[in-house]
């Protein structure tokens, strides 16, 4: 398979059809999923720029054997750049193997595969990416390969910052807060961003438990009797539990340096670490995650004695704190005017809490069946719910209530049905606009898709479409989700496969401190970069600056080329959901 190789075609084309003067060169104008396609699934490549040819060919990698011939679609102008596109549809090709797309006037594409396991690499690598983000433990060569490293940030001595001080834990109190994942390209740990990340990963497991029960990613815990996705999530969950003040139930916003570390390895950093102000968003996100984890972990009491109980107790205490402190915003700029030292790491500030109330209430209601939580769900639910982001997590609560509606009390079924209708409505709206998108994907139907971390929009749109498929049984929604995975893996205006270590053209210089500082040419694998960002807030030099092309593979570009745990999580869900559903969807074909 081609998942970790940089392959191109550079030999003379000699086809068995009347194709005489085809180019010898690799053409970056042919954009496609660089891993490949399932035999029974839709298969599209996009030809950008001007081409005089109306035909395309699928050939073997030796460029001698033609296995498919087709016609390019009419030219279409993209809405978000000067790019023009023509589609090459070879969905009827079910032959397995390794191939290239050939357009006579341009050349040939990167090598891609057609096969029943072609997307396993991204499903496994995206989940394994979290192992490389673990704090407070060494990454062993046995599991991390050449990216092995010493432990970074033990966080066994963390100071209570002046913004978080109270009578029982005054400024300078020392607490331990080890473990967890580094949030992104930096070395800090944030409850709010861990919230949406954990909710997405735990939801993936709840939606596809049988699939994840057998998926292994070669992490230290793979030999136990617990699914790897849960083992990985639990590593971060145990850290989250340390961030709750046992005295009152409130949750600190983050565990952080005062300043961002330089581009160094985590094991050599020595700056003091702090927990900062408790806030409503962090506390409710914590309550949601721990309530969801509690109901999953009750099935693993032997492996994790007492952990499910700790989670539900923590969730209920967090809820009680939030009731007493319903609108405590973490405002970093304002805090820095009053407290020292000044904290300038990622703020994840949020002053709107209806969505956190809905999510936390939903998870607590499902886990406990207590009506008081459902009253909050009814109060906060409305039809304007949209894709989840770290600052808008309402949809996570809706997903959970829809998923588990059969186990809900009768009085909750109507609300769950309304949430189901919202999901289907959004999914249908997505599909209705595909024909107007120059790349034939859900992603890119609005300029707003290309914001900071826009690739996570593509993945989250894919999740919503998967949910619509699960609700309706209609494969059209899963086809749309697969289109968005194609976008992430190369069928986009930049031509990049946006996941490190995969495909033929993937990011080599992400804004990710270990990847910059470890002296290894290849970056840490399995990490989704942010992608085109029309804001370009990092002020780096971008060769291309149009909305859908404003991306640069340079570690200076935190606005387009950073990685983040909340971006990887929907990729984990999307890729693994499609793998779990591929047989039933008819994507897998057995050819004798």
Tab-separated table of C-alpha atoms in Angstrom, residues 29-229:
chain	number	residue	atom	x	y	z
A	29	UNK	CA	-2.906	19.346	-10.960
A	30	UNK	CA	-4.585	15.977	-10.416
A	31	UNK	CA	-5.995	15.973	-6.874
A	32	UNK	CA	-7.336	12.834	-5.241
A	33	UNK	CA	-7.420	10.793	-2.067
A	34	UNK	CA	-3.775	9.751	-1.938
A	35	UNK	CA	-4.452	6.583	0.025
A	36	UNK	CA	-7.110	5.342	-2.324
A	37	UNK	CA	-10.601	3.950	-2.579
A	38	UNK	CA	-12.785	1.025	-1.597
A	39	UNK	CA	-13.773	-1.118	-4.628
A	40	UNK	CA	-17.507	-0.500	-4.178
A	41	UNK	CA	-17.302	3.186	-3.253
A	42	UNK	CA	-17.389	6.375	-5.290
A	43	UNK	CA	-14.021	7.279	-6.839
A	44	UNK	CA	-13.304	10.841	-7.914
A	45	UNK	CA	-10.205	12.781	-8.884
A	46	UNK	CA	-10.227	16.516	-9.558
A	47	UNK	CA	-8.183	18.052	-12.363
A	48	UNK	CA	-7.367	21.695	-11.663
A	49	UNK	CA	-6.202	24.311	-14.135
A	50	UNK	CA	-6.576	24.273	-17.888
A	51	UNK	CA	-6.366	21.045	-19.868
A	52	UNK	CA	-7.010	20.472	-23.556
A	53	UNK	CA	-7.813	16.810	-23.045
A	54	UNK	CA	-11.347	15.635	-22.499
A	55	UNK	CA	-10.269	12.118	-21.568
A	56	UNK	CA	-8.584	10.500	-18.615
A	57	UNK	CA	-7.214	7.036	-18.029
A	58	UNK	CA	-6.579	4.827	-15.030
A	59	UNK	CA	-3.434	2.794	-15.578
A	60	UNK	CA	-1.219	0.436	-13.658
A	61	UNK	CA	1.797	1.983	-11.965
A	62	UNK	CA	4.057	0.839	-14.773
A	63	UNK	CA	1.933	3.095	-17.001
A	64	UNK	CA	1.494	0.359	-19.588
A	65	UNK	CA	-1.835	-1.213	-18.737
A	66	UNK	CA	-5.023	0.809	-19.013
A	67	UNK	CA	-7.768	-0.472	-16.727
A	68	UNK	CA	-10.315	2.331	-17.200
A	69	UNK	CA	-11.032	5.176	-19.603
A	70	UNK	CA	-13.419	8.046	-18.919
A	71	UNK	CA	-14.402	11.573	-19.884
A	72	UNK	CA	-13.640	14.617	-17.796
A	73	UNK	CA	-16.628	16.678	-16.710
A	74	UNK	CA	-17.244	20.212	-17.910
A	75	UNK	CA	-15.011	22.876	-16.425
A	76	UNK	CA	-16.246	24.557	-13.259
A	77	UNK	CA	-14.948	27.638	-11.461
A	78	UNK	CA	-14.433	27.311	-7.717
A	79	UNK	CA	-16.287	29.799	-5.537
A	80	UNK	CA	-13.356	30.323	-3.152
A	81	UNK	CA	-10.348	30.752	-5.424
A	82	UNK	CA	-9.445	31.264	-9.060
A	83	UNK	CA	-9.112	27.471	-9.362
A	84	UNK	CA	-10.987	25.754	-12.181
A	85	UNK	CA	-11.815	22.073	-11.936
A	86	UNK	CA	-12.899	19.078	-14.011
A	87	UNK	CA	-13.968	15.835	-12.394
A	88	UNK	CA	-12.656	12.406	-13.297
A	89	UNK	CA	-15.196	9.832	-12.114
A	90	UNK	CA	-13.993	6.222	-12.169
A	91	UNK	CA	-16.452	4.806	-9.664
A	92	UNK	CA	-17.211	1.876	-11.977
A	93	UNK	CA	-13.652	0.580	-11.601
A	94	UNK	CA	-13.662	-2.170	-8.957
A	95	UNK	CA	-10.354	-3.835	-9.817
A	96	UNK	CA	-8.035	-3.916	-6.802
A	97	UNK	CA	-4.391	-2.893	-6.901
A	98	UNK	CA	-2.228	0.203	-7.281
A	99	UNK	CA	-2.960	2.711	-10.022
A	100	UNK	CA	-2.502	6.255	-11.317
A	101	UNK	CA	-4.799	8.726	-13.064
A	102	UNK	CA	-3.410	9.861	-16.427
A	103	UNK	CA	-4.559	13.008	-18.219
A	104	UNK	CA	-2.730	13.165	-21.565
A	105	UNK	CA	-2.070	16.899	-21.592
A	106	UNK	CA	-0.968	16.996	-17.933
A	107	UNK	CA	0.702	13.759	-16.818
A	108	UNK	CA	-0.161	11.364	-14.066
A	109	UNK	CA	-1.327	11.509	-10.465
A	110	UNK	CA	0.256	10.174	-7.322
A	111	UNK	CA	-0.125	6.427	-6.948
A	112	UNK	CA	-3.283	5.349	-5.154
A	113	UNK	CA	-4.730	1.975	-4.184
A	114	UNK	CA	-8.109	0.349	-4.623
A	115	UNK	CA	-8.735	-2.220	-1.925
A	116	UNK	CA	-10.933	-3.307	0.947
A	117	UNK	CA	-8.500	-2.090	3.630
A	118	UNK	CA	-7.279	1.054	1.911
A	119	UNK	CA	-8.396	3.442	4.672
A	120	UNK	CA	-7.156	1.413	7.628
A	121	UNK	CA	-3.900	3.429	7.772
A	122	UNK	CA	-5.670	6.727	8.488
A	123	UNK	CA	-8.092	5.058	10.927
A	124	UNK	CA	-5.234	3.598	12.972
A	125	UNK	CA	-2.703	6.423	12.601
A	126	UNK	CA	-5.119	9.171	13.642
A	127	UNK	CA	-5.878	7.338	16.900
A	128	UNK	CA	-2.229	6.418	17.474
A	129	UNK	CA	-1.459	10.138	17.134
A	130	UNK	CA	-2.712	10.649	20.692
A	131	UNK	CA	-0.011	8.365	22.062
A	132	UNK	CA	2.611	10.745	20.677
A	133	UNK	CA	0.887	13.623	22.512
A	134	UNK	CA	1.121	12.029	25.958
A	135	UNK	CA	2.685	14.120	28.689
A	136	UNK	CA	4.513	12.886	31.793
A	137	UNK	CA	5.658	9.538	30.381
A	138	UNK	CA	8.490	8.405	28.094
A	139	UNK	CA	7.513	7.206	24.645
A	140	UNK	CA	9.271	3.874	24.224
A	141	UNK	CA	10.966	2.942	20.965
A	142	UNK	CA	8.935	-0.275	20.926
A	143	UNK	CA	5.761	1.766	20.458
A	144	UNK	CA	6.926	5.141	19.170
A	145	UNK	CA	9.585	3.946	16.732
A	146	UNK	CA	12.059	6.634	15.753
A	147	UNK	CA	9.888	9.227	17.478
A	148	UNK	CA	10.656	7.771	20.918
A	149	UNK	CA	11.509	10.371	23.543
A	150	UNK	CA	11.951	10.958	27.240
A	151	UNK	CA	9.058	11.955	29.476
A	152	UNK	CA	8.112	15.582	29.395
A	153	UNK	CA	6.436	17.695	32.033
A	154	UNK	CA	5.962	15.328	34.983
A	155	UNK	CA	3.550	17.882	36.445
A	156	UNK	CA	3.909	16.323	39.873
A	157	UNK	CA	4.527	19.838	41.211
A	158	UNK	CA	2.030	22.365	39.860
A	159	UNK	CA	1.364	25.751	41.466
A	160	UNK	CA	-2.054	27.191	42.157
A	161	UNK	CA	-1.959	30.480	40.271
A	162	UNK	CA	-3.129	33.640	41.973
A	163	UNK	CA	-6.199	33.687	39.684
A	164	UNK	CA	-7.208	30.293	41.112
A	165	UNK	CA	-6.356	30.915	44.752
A	166	UNK	CA	-8.879	30.627	47.559
A	167	UNK	CA	-8.830	30.139	51.306
A	168	UNK	CA	-8.265	26.390	51.159
A	169	UNK	CA	-5.775	26.528	48.288
A	170	UNK	CA	-3.969	29.862	48.511
A	171	UNK	CA	-1.592	31.143	45.858
A	172	UNK	CA	1.459	28.905	45.514
A	173	UNK	CA	-0.229	25.762	46.866
A	174	UNK	CA	1.337	22.726	45.232
A	175	UNK	CA	-0.846	20.067	43.625
A	176	UNK	CA	-0.035	17.169	41.274
A	177	UNK	CA	-1.563	17.143	37.784
A	178	UNK	CA	0.361	14.537	35.758
A	179	UNK	CA	-0.562	12.831	32.537
A	180	UNK	CA	-2.938	13.882	29.824
A	181	UNK	CA	-2.231	14.992	26.277
A	182	UNK	CA	-0.378	18.024	25.086
A	183	UNK	CA	-3.095	20.107	23.520
A	184	UNK	CA	-1.595	21.009	20.161
A	185	UNK	CA	1.776	22.181	18.912
A	186	UNK	CA	2.476	23.493	22.418
A	187	UNK	CA	3.033	21.714	25.750
A	188	UNK	CA	0.061	22.919	27.754
A	189	UNK	CA	-3.088	21.034	28.782
A	190	UNK	CA	-6.514	22.642	28.512
A	191	UNK	CA	-9.750	21.324	29.999
A	192	UNK	CA	-12.052	23.028	27.484
A	193	UNK	CA	-10.282	21.579	24.458
A	194	UNK	CA	-9.936	18.219	26.156
A	195	UNK	CA	-13.699	18.366	26.645
A	196	UNK	CA	-14.739	18.270	22.998
A	197	UNK	CA	-11.864	15.899	22.209
A	198	UNK	CA	-12.896	13.378	24.833
A	199	UNK	CA	-16.577	13.712	23.991
A	200	UNK	CA	-15.855	12.919	20.347
A	201	UNK	CA	-13.630	9.919	21.108
A	202	UNK	CA	-16.004	8.463	23.695
A	203	UNK	CA	-18.893	8.937	21.277
A	204	UNK	CA	-16.954	7.067	18.595
A	205	UNK	CA	-16.672	4.146	20.993
A	206	UNK	CA	-20.345	4.302	22.003
A	207	UNK	CA	-21.413	4.313	18.352
A	208	UNK	CA	-19.125	1.460	17.261
A	209	UNK	CA	-18.164	-0.605	20.323
A	210	UNK	CA	-17.804	-3.942	18.536
A	211	UNK	CA	-15.488	-2.417	15.953
A	212	UNK	CA	-13.279	-0.679	18.521
A	213	UNK	CA	-13.172	-3.775	20.707
A	214	UNK	CA	-10.866	-5.350	18.121
A	215	UNK	CA	-8.934	-2.290	16.882
A	216	UNK	CA	-5.341	-2.183	18.098
A	217	UNK	CA	-2.922	0.690	17.573
A	218	UNK	CA	0.278	-0.676	19.159
A	219	UNK	CA	0.307	1.364	22.352
A	220	UNK	CA	1.646	0.107	25.718
A	221	UNK	CA	-1.844	-0.946	26.810
A	222	UNK	CA	-2.739	-2.883	23.637
A	223	UNK	CA	-2.172	-6.238	25.314
A	224	UNK	CA	-4.871	-5.718	27.940
A	225	UNK	CA	-8.578	-6.465	27.637
A	226	UNK	CA	-9.607	-2.843	27.081
A	227	UNK	CA	-10.128	-1.265	23.638
A	228	UNK	CA	-7.224	0.967	22.664
A	229	UNK	CA	-9.481	3.962	22.087
